[in-house]
Amino acid sequence: MLAYVLKRVLLMVPTLLGIVALTFAVIQFVPGGPVEQMVQQLTRGDEARGEVAQTSNVYRGNRGIDDAKLAEIRALYGFDKPPIERFWQMLKGFAVFDLGTSFFHSKSVWGLIVEKLPVSISLGLWTFVLTYLISIPLGIAKAVRHGSAFDVLTSTLILVGYAIPGFVLGVALLVLFGGGSFWQIFPLRGLTSIGWAQMSMIDKVLDYLWHLVLPLTCMVIGSFAVTTMLTKNTVLEEIRKQYVTVARAKGLDERRVLYKHVFRNALIPIITGFPAAFIGAFFTGSLLIETLFSLDGLGLLSYDAVIRRDYPIVMGTLYVFSLIGLLAKLINDILYVWVDPRIQFSTLDR
């Protein structure tokens, strides 16, 4: 096991390097970078001053940006150095988790990521926990009652929820329960209320959970379908196997057969998907929800960085997300072997 883990960790290095190098190369050809944006802002300023001067019959026009000023701007953002040198400096920083400084926030990228983490942790962690706490028991109940009215009704509700986009559901919930046109029950924005620091501990927890009700509802509803149907199908497949028939023939209690034999084997594909599901809930699908409910998290930070061409944030968040994703894949393989002893690490390399 140790040799396999060490091998996978060593393989992460070229994988990360390839991801970072490819993204860095693409960035070099993307128009509208920070230098161009600064030049455009200064040019607009010159045009505005030219229009003001024209009203006093002293029009000077747009004089543009001279070479010295342009060189100063390029040096400000580090573009006065060759791409290879900039790439090498970035890699040296990434090796010690120095992700650089944001062009527009004037803060370290790592500090910005830590600052936005509470929102992403709240949305991702609770989405992951609620999805599995509800979907696994529901999937088992559906498998046991396969073909019944309960199975058909729950499948219909789950698929309807899966078909509704989270953003559309969020708008509807805000209109209904956020003071839009009907009831003012839930807060509209943020994770906490004004004066949260002065509340008692119980009130802080209740206020925090109350703010999460609407955004979590939007994120969780669409996540039920995959996990619930996966659980149902795996349990149903195990129930139909020969060893279950033998266990029943020996007179074992149906509940014992279900939870000691069937559930243990059916849990293999579910448990091994935990890391990927957690990462997915943590880092994806939350941009629109963050925007709708005014939650300043990592999704909004990454999107804003792409729009404003804040390259240190783009590269820094990409590096962190890629590293976490690779570690999650490693944990996924370890869990697979741990849950199913029949699988050996040597077979995972093939």
GROMACS .gro file of C-alpha atoms in nm:
model
  350
    1MET     CA    1   0.000   0.000   0.000
    2LEU     CA    2   0.276   0.244   0.093
    3ALA     CA    3   0.453   0.185  -0.237
    4TYR     CA    4   0.129   0.247  -0.429
    5VAL     CA    5   0.054   0.569  -0.240
    6LEU     CA    6   0.411   0.693  -0.291
    7LYS     CA    7   0.389   0.615  -0.662
    8ARG     CA    8   0.060   0.802  -0.696
    9VAL     CA    9   0.196   1.103  -0.508
   10LEU     CA   10   0.497   1.116  -0.740
   11LEU     CA   11   0.267   1.093  -1.042
   12MET     CA   12   0.077   1.397  -0.915
   13VAL     CA   13   0.378   1.617  -0.985
   14PRO     CA   14   0.382   1.580  -1.367
   15THR     CA   15   0.001   1.588  -1.373
   16LEU     CA   16  -0.011   1.916  -1.183
   17LEU     CA   17   0.272   2.052  -1.394
   18GLY     CA   18   0.085   1.966  -1.713
   19ILE     CA   19  -0.238   2.129  -1.593
   20VAL     CA   20  -0.063   2.446  -1.482
   21ALA     CA   21   0.155   2.465  -1.794
   22LEU     CA   22  -0.137   2.421  -2.032
   23THR     CA   23  -0.345   2.687  -1.856
   24PHE     CA   24  -0.050   2.926  -1.841
   25ALA     CA   25   0.010   2.879  -2.216
   26VAL     CA   26  -0.355   2.948  -2.299
   27ILE     CA   27  -0.350   3.263  -2.088
   28GLN     CA   28  -0.068   3.406  -2.300
   29PHE     CA   29  -0.301   3.421  -2.601
   30VAL     CA   30  -0.616   3.547  -2.428
   31PRO     CA   31  -0.691   3.909  -2.526
   32GLY     CA   32  -0.791   4.175  -2.278
   33GLY     CA   33  -0.530   4.106  -2.012
   34PRO     CA   34  -0.457   4.335  -1.715
   35VAL     CA   35  -0.211   4.547  -1.916
   36GLU     CA   36  -0.468   4.606  -2.191
   37GLN     CA   37  -0.736   4.686  -1.932
   38MET     CA   38  -0.514   4.942  -1.760
   39VAL     CA   39  -0.422   5.101  -2.094
   40GLN     CA   40  -0.789   5.119  -2.185
   41GLN     CA   41  -0.875   5.288  -1.855
   42LEU     CA   42  -0.598   5.544  -1.898
   43THR     CA   43  -0.700   5.605  -2.259
   44ARG     CA   44  -1.057   5.667  -2.155
   45GLY     CA   45  -0.930   5.913  -1.898
   46ASP     CA   46  -0.734   6.098  -2.165
   47GLU     CA   47  -1.041   6.108  -2.390
   48ALA     CA   48  -1.252   6.248  -2.108
   49ARG     CA   49  -0.993   6.516  -2.036
   50GLY     CA   50  -0.976   6.594  -2.408
   51GLU     CA   51  -1.352   6.645  -2.421
   52VAL     CA   52  -1.336   6.876  -2.119
   53ALA     CA   53  -1.055   7.075  -2.278
   54GLN     CA   54  -1.252   7.101  -2.603
   55THR     CA   55  -1.533   7.282  -2.424
   56SER     CA   56  -1.282   7.556  -2.342
   57ASN     CA   57  -1.157   7.562  -2.704
   58VAL     CA   58  -0.827   7.405  -2.604
   59TYR     CA   59  -0.885   7.053  -2.739
   60ARG     CA   60  -0.574   6.835  -2.717
   61GLY     CA   61  -0.729   6.505  -2.831
   62ASN     CA   62  -0.628   6.155  -2.729
   63ARG     CA   63  -0.254   6.147  -2.689
   64GLY     CA   64  -0.248   5.772  -2.609
   65ILE     CA   65   0.000   5.598  -2.381
   66ASP     CA   66   0.369   5.665  -2.432
   67ASP     CA   67   0.623   5.383  -2.433
   68ALA     CA   68   0.762   5.467  -2.090
   69LYS     CA   69   0.419   5.452  -1.929
   70LEU     CA   70   0.339   5.127  -2.110
   71ALA     CA   71   0.666   4.974  -1.989
   72GLU     CA   72   0.581   5.084  -1.635
   73ILE     CA   73   0.240   4.916  -1.656
   74ARG     CA   74   0.389   4.594  -1.792
   75ALA     CA   75   0.646   4.591  -1.511
   76LEU     CA   76   0.366   4.650  -1.256
   77TYR     CA   77   0.198   4.324  -1.356
   78GLY     CA   78   0.522   4.135  -1.421
   79PHE     CA   79   0.479   4.121  -1.798
   80ASP     CA   80   0.815   4.284  -1.859
   81LYS     CA   81   0.975   3.939  -1.820
   82PRO     CA   82   0.970   3.654  -2.075
   83PRO     CA   83   0.690   3.395  -2.034
   84ILE     CA   84   0.937   3.118  -1.946
   85GLU     CA   85   1.083   3.324  -1.662
   86ARG     CA   86   0.738   3.415  -1.531
   87PHE     CA   87   0.630   3.050  -1.548
   88TRP     CA   88   0.939   2.934  -1.359
   89GLN     CA   89   0.889   3.197  -1.086
   90MET     CA   90   0.525   3.091  -1.053
   91LEU     CA   91   0.623   2.724  -1.014
   92LYS     CA   92   0.878   2.808  -0.746
   93GLY     CA   93   0.606   2.995  -0.556
   94PHE     CA   94   0.353   2.714  -0.597
   95ALA     CA   95   0.606   2.465  -0.457
   96VAL     CA   96   0.591   2.647  -0.121
   97PHE     CA   97   0.221   2.745  -0.160
   98ASP     CA   98   0.304   3.105  -0.237
   99LEU     CA   99   0.025   3.171  -0.487
  100GLY     CA  100   0.120   3.531  -0.558
  101THR     CA  101  -0.072   3.856  -0.516
  102SER     CA  102  -0.398   3.949  -0.684
  103PHE     CA  103  -0.372   4.222  -0.950
  104PHE     CA  104  -0.694   4.394  -0.848
  105HIS     CA  105  -0.757   4.297  -0.483
  106SER     CA  106  -0.402   4.385  -0.369
  107LYS     CA  107  -0.409   4.080  -0.140
  108SER     CA  108  -0.233   3.746  -0.147
  109VAL     CA  109  -0.421   3.481  -0.342
  110TRP     CA  110  -0.388   3.235  -0.055
  111GLY     CA  111  -0.536   3.495   0.183
  112LEU     CA  112  -0.829   3.550  -0.054
  113ILE     CA  113  -0.894   3.175  -0.079
  114VAL     CA  114  -0.893   3.141   0.301
  115GLU     CA  115  -1.121   3.445   0.325
  116LYS     CA  116  -1.379   3.292   0.091
  117LEU     CA  117  -1.356   2.937   0.233
  118PRO     CA  118  -1.632   2.971   0.498
  119VAL     CA  119  -1.899   3.016   0.231
  120SER     CA  120  -1.772   2.730   0.013
  121ILE     CA  121  -1.725   2.500   0.313
  122SER     CA  122  -2.077   2.577   0.435
  123LEU     CA  123  -2.238   2.509   0.098
  124GLY     CA  124  -2.021   2.211   0.002
  125LEU     CA  125  -2.009   2.030   0.335
  126TRP     CA  126  -2.378   2.061   0.415
  127THR     CA  127  -2.477   1.968   0.059
  128PHE     CA  128  -2.260   1.656   0.080
  129VAL     CA  129  -2.386   1.552   0.426
  130LEU     CA  130  -2.755   1.613   0.357
  131THR     CA  131  -2.740   1.442   0.018
  132TYR     CA  132  -2.597   1.119   0.159
  133LEU     CA  133  -2.797   1.122   0.483
  134ILE     CA  134  -3.122   1.139   0.285
  135SER     CA  135  -3.035   0.957  -0.038
  136ILE     CA  136  -2.888   0.635   0.107
  137PRO     CA  137  -3.183   0.548   0.338
  138LEU     CA  138  -3.425   0.655   0.065
  139GLY     CA  139  -3.247   0.439  -0.193
  140ILE     CA  140  -3.259   0.136   0.037
  141ALA     CA  141  -3.629   0.192   0.105
  142LYS     CA  142  -3.697   0.219  -0.269
  143ALA     CA  143  -3.506  -0.104  -0.339
  144VAL     CA  144  -3.697  -0.296  -0.072
  145ARG     CA  145  -4.029  -0.159  -0.203
  146HIS     CA  146  -3.934  -0.181  -0.571
  147GLY     CA  147  -4.236  -0.134  -0.797
  148SER     CA  148  -4.464  -0.010  -0.518
  149ALA     CA  149  -4.656   0.319  -0.512
  150PHE     CA  150  -4.389   0.457  -0.276
  151ASP     CA  151  -4.114   0.374  -0.526
  152VAL     CA  152  -4.299   0.532  -0.818
  153LEU     CA  153  -4.396   0.846  -0.625
  154THR     CA  154  -4.048   0.910  -0.484
  155SER     CA  155  -3.887   0.847  -0.824
  156THR     CA  156  -4.120   1.102  -0.982
  157LEU     CA  157  -4.046   1.364  -0.717
  158ILE     CA  158  -3.671   1.302  -0.737
  159LEU     CA  159  -3.660   1.329  -1.116
  160VAL     CA  160  -3.873   1.646  -1.112
  161GLY     CA  161  -3.633   1.800  -0.862
  162TYR     CA  162  -3.337   1.690  -1.074
  163ALA     CA  163  -3.490   1.851  -1.383
  164ILE     CA  164  -3.535   2.192  -1.219
  165PRO     CA  165  -3.218   2.406  -1.245
  166GLY     CA  166  -3.094   2.523  -0.907
  167PHE     CA  167  -3.089   2.886  -1.014
  168VAL     CA  168  -3.453   2.875  -1.128
  169LEU     CA  169  -3.555   2.707  -0.803
  170GLY     CA  170  -3.362   2.972  -0.611
  171VAL     CA  171  -3.551   3.254  -0.782
  172ALA     CA  172  -3.881   3.082  -0.706
  173LEU     CA  173  -3.788   3.032  -0.339
  174LEU     CA  174  -3.683   3.396  -0.304
  175VAL     CA  175  -4.012   3.513  -0.455
  176LEU     CA  176  -4.213   3.283  -0.228
  177PHE     CA  177  -4.022   3.294   0.101
  178GLY     CA  178  -3.770   3.580   0.071
  179GLY     CA  179  -4.011   3.870   0.072
  180GLY     CA  180  -4.049   3.884  -0.306
  181SER     CA  181  -4.428   3.878  -0.344
  182PHE     CA  182  -4.551   3.649  -0.068
  183TRP     CA  183  -4.380   3.573   0.265
  184GLN     CA  184  -4.072   3.719   0.433
  185ILE     CA  185  -3.953   3.407   0.616
  186PHE     CA  186  -3.590   3.352   0.519
  187PRO     CA  187  -3.305   3.606   0.482
  188LEU     CA  188  -3.204   3.718   0.134
  189ARG     CA  189  -2.825   3.736   0.154
  190GLY     CA  190  -2.515   3.638   0.347
  191LEU     CA  191  -2.442   3.361   0.595
  192THR     CA  192  -2.520   3.563   0.908
  193SER     CA  193  -2.731   3.857   1.016
  194ILE     CA  194  -2.615   4.202   1.120
  195GLY     CA  195  -2.507   4.190   1.484
  196TRP     CA  196  -2.426   3.820   1.466
  197ALA     CA  197  -2.113   3.867   1.679
  198GLN     CA  198  -2.322   3.995   1.971
  199MET     CA  199  -2.560   3.696   1.970
  200SER     CA  200  -2.546   3.404   2.210
  201MET     CA  201  -2.395   3.078   2.087
  202ILE     CA  202  -2.735   2.914   2.031
  203ASP     CA  203  -2.865   3.219   1.844
  204LYS     CA  204  -2.550   3.223   1.628
  205VAL     CA  205  -2.600   2.861   1.526
  206LEU     CA  206  -2.971   2.910   1.456
  207ASP     CA  207  -2.907   3.228   1.258
  208TYR     CA  208  -2.635   3.057   1.052
  209LEU     CA  209  -2.855   2.756   0.974
  210TRP     CA  210  -3.152   2.981   0.894
  211HIS     CA  211  -2.946   3.165   0.632
  212LEU     CA  212  -2.847   2.832   0.472
  213VAL     CA  213  -3.199   2.694   0.423
  214LEU     CA  214  -3.272   2.844   0.080
  215PRO     CA  215  -2.928   2.806  -0.085
  216LEU     CA  216  -2.889   2.451   0.046
  217THR     CA  217  -3.235   2.358  -0.078
  218CYS     CA  218  -3.135   2.472  -0.428
  219MET     CA  219  -2.809   2.274  -0.421
  220VAL     CA  220  -2.937   1.956  -0.255
  221ILE     CA  221  -3.253   1.901  -0.460
  222GLY     CA  222  -3.060   1.831  -0.778
  223SER     CA  223  -2.811   1.602  -0.600
  224PHE     CA  224  -3.067   1.352  -0.471
  225ALA     CA  225  -3.140   1.177  -0.800
  226VAL     CA  226  -2.797   1.032  -0.878
  227THR     CA  227  -2.713   0.909  -0.527
  228THR     CA  228  -3.063   0.777  -0.454
  229MET     CA  229  -3.094   0.584  -0.780
  230LEU     CA  230  -2.738   0.451  -0.748
  231THR     CA  231  -2.815   0.323  -0.399
  232LYS     CA  232  -3.144   0.168  -0.510
  233ASN     CA  233  -2.994  -0.008  -0.811
  234THR     CA  234  -2.691  -0.147  -0.624
  235VAL     CA  235  -2.907  -0.273  -0.335
  236LEU     CA  236  -3.158  -0.420  -0.579
  237GLU     CA  237  -2.879  -0.597  -0.767
  238GLU     CA  238  -2.739  -0.746  -0.447
  239ILE     CA  239  -3.082  -0.863  -0.329
  240ARG     CA  240  -3.120  -1.071  -0.644
  241LYS     CA  241  -2.789  -1.255  -0.597
  242GLN     CA  242  -2.755  -1.619  -0.494
  243TYR     CA  243  -2.599  -1.558  -0.151
  244VAL     CA  244  -2.910  -1.367  -0.041
  245THR     CA  245  -3.131  -1.662  -0.138
  246VAL     CA  246  -2.901  -1.893   0.061
  247ALA     CA  247  -2.909  -1.663   0.364
  248ARG     CA  248  -3.287  -1.653   0.356
  249ALA     CA  249  -3.302  -2.031   0.317
  250LYS     CA  250  -3.096  -2.065   0.635
  251GLY     CA  251  -3.368  -1.877   0.820
  252LEU     CA  252  -3.184  -1.551   0.878
  253ASP     CA  253  -3.395  -1.250   0.968
  254GLU     CA  254  -3.477  -1.033   0.666
  255ARG     CA  255  -3.345  -0.724   0.840
  256ARG     CA  256  -3.017  -0.899   0.919
  257VAL     CA  257  -2.984  -1.017   0.558
  258LEU     CA  258  -3.046  -0.665   0.432
  259TYR     CA  259  -2.811  -0.470   0.659
  260LYS     CA  260  -2.538  -0.724   0.736
  261HIS     CA  261  -2.494  -0.880   0.393
  262VAL     CA  262  -2.671  -0.682   0.121
  263PHE     CA  263  -2.599  -0.331   0.246
  264ARG     CA  264  -2.230  -0.401   0.306
  265ASN     CA  265  -2.174  -0.514  -0.052
  266ALA     CA  266  -2.400  -0.248  -0.202
  267LEU     CA  267  -2.210   0.020  -0.015
  268ILE     CA  268  -1.889  -0.034  -0.215
  269PRO     CA  269  -1.970   0.190  -0.517
  270ILE     CA  270  -2.134   0.447  -0.288
  271ILE     CA  271  -1.849   0.484  -0.038
  272THR     CA  272  -1.582   0.491  -0.304
  273GLY     CA  273  -1.761   0.788  -0.461
  274PHE     CA  274  -1.746   0.993  -0.138
  275PRO     CA  275  -1.428   1.194  -0.219
  276ALA     CA  276  -1.538   1.284  -0.572
  277ALA     CA  277  -1.887   1.377  -0.450
  278PHE     CA  278  -1.742   1.594  -0.173
  279ILE     CA  279  -1.511   1.778  -0.412
  280GLY     CA  280  -1.796   1.822  -0.658
  281ALA     CA  281  -2.025   1.968  -0.392
  282PHE     CA  282  -1.742   2.181  -0.258
  283PHE     CA  283  -1.614   2.348  -0.573
  284THR     CA  284  -1.872   2.314  -0.849
  285GLY     CA  285  -2.224   2.430  -0.914
  286SER     CA  286  -2.223   2.705  -0.651
  287LEU     CA  287  -2.148   3.013  -0.866
  288LEU     CA  288  -2.510   3.087  -0.955
  289ILE     CA  289  -2.625   3.010  -0.601
  290GLU     CA  290  -2.358   3.239  -0.455
  291THR     CA  291  -2.463   3.515  -0.694
  292LEU     CA  292  -2.834   3.472  -0.630
  293PHE     CA  293  -2.806   3.471  -0.251
  294SER     CA  294  -2.516   3.723  -0.231
  295LEU     CA  295  -2.271   3.471  -0.086
  296ASP     CA  296  -1.910   3.569  -0.144
  297GLY     CA  297  -1.739   3.232  -0.192
  298LEU     CA  298  -1.474   3.065  -0.405
  299GLY     CA  299  -1.706   3.023  -0.702
  300LEU     CA  300  -1.768   3.395  -0.728
  301LEU     CA  301  -1.400   3.471  -0.667
  302SER     CA  302  -1.288   3.243  -0.950
  303TYR     CA  303  -1.549   3.376  -1.191
  304ASP     CA  304  -1.460   3.738  -1.115
  305ALA     CA  305  -1.089   3.656  -1.162
  306VAL     CA  306  -1.156   3.509  -1.509
  307ILE     CA  307  -1.366   3.808  -1.615
  308ARG     CA  308  -1.112   4.064  -1.489
  309ARG     CA  309  -0.811   3.859  -1.609
  310ASP     CA  310  -0.673   3.842  -1.256
  311TYR     CA  311  -0.422   3.575  -1.354
  312PRO     CA  312  -0.268   3.509  -1.009
  313ILE     CA  313  -0.613   3.415  -0.874
  314VAL     CA  314  -0.693   3.208  -1.184
  315MET     CA  315  -0.369   3.011  -1.162
  316GLY     CA  316  -0.368   2.990  -0.782
  317THR     CA  317  -0.722   2.856  -0.752
  318LEU     CA  318  -0.662   2.617  -1.042
  319TYR     CA  319  -0.352   2.482  -0.868
  320VAL     CA  320  -0.532   2.434  -0.534
  321PHE     CA  321  -0.842   2.277  -0.691
  322SER     CA  322  -0.634   2.043  -0.907
  323LEU     CA  323  -0.423   1.932  -0.612
  324ILE     CA  324  -0.730   1.864  -0.400
  325GLY     CA  325  -0.890   1.674  -0.689
  326LEU     CA  326  -0.584   1.450  -0.731
  327LEU     CA  327  -0.571   1.381  -0.357
  328ALA     CA  328  -0.942   1.298  -0.363
  329LYS     CA  329  -0.880   1.046  -0.641
  330LEU     CA  330  -0.606   0.883  -0.432
  331ILE     CA  331  -0.836   0.864  -0.129
  332ASN     CA  332  -1.104   0.719  -0.356
  333ASP     CA  333  -0.872   0.431  -0.456
  334ILE     CA  334  -0.769   0.366  -0.096
  335LEU     CA  335  -1.134   0.353   0.013
  336TYR     CA  336  -1.213   0.112  -0.267
  337VAL     CA  337  -0.949  -0.133  -0.145
  338TRP     CA  338  -1.048  -0.081   0.218
  339VAL     CA  339  -1.416  -0.152   0.151
  340ASP     CA  340  -1.358  -0.445  -0.086
  341PRO     CA  341  -1.061  -0.659   0.030
  342ARG     CA  342  -1.079  -0.856  -0.296
  343ILE     CA  343  -0.925  -0.557  -0.474
  344GLN     CA  344  -0.547  -0.530  -0.452
  345PHE     CA  345  -0.338  -0.217  -0.509
  346SER     CA  346  -0.144  -0.398  -0.777
  347THR     CA  347  -0.462  -0.426  -0.989
  348LEU     CA  348  -0.527  -0.052  -0.964
  349ASP     CA  349  -0.209   0.022  -1.156
  350ARG     CA  350  -0.331  -0.164  -1.463
   0.00000   0.00000   0.00000
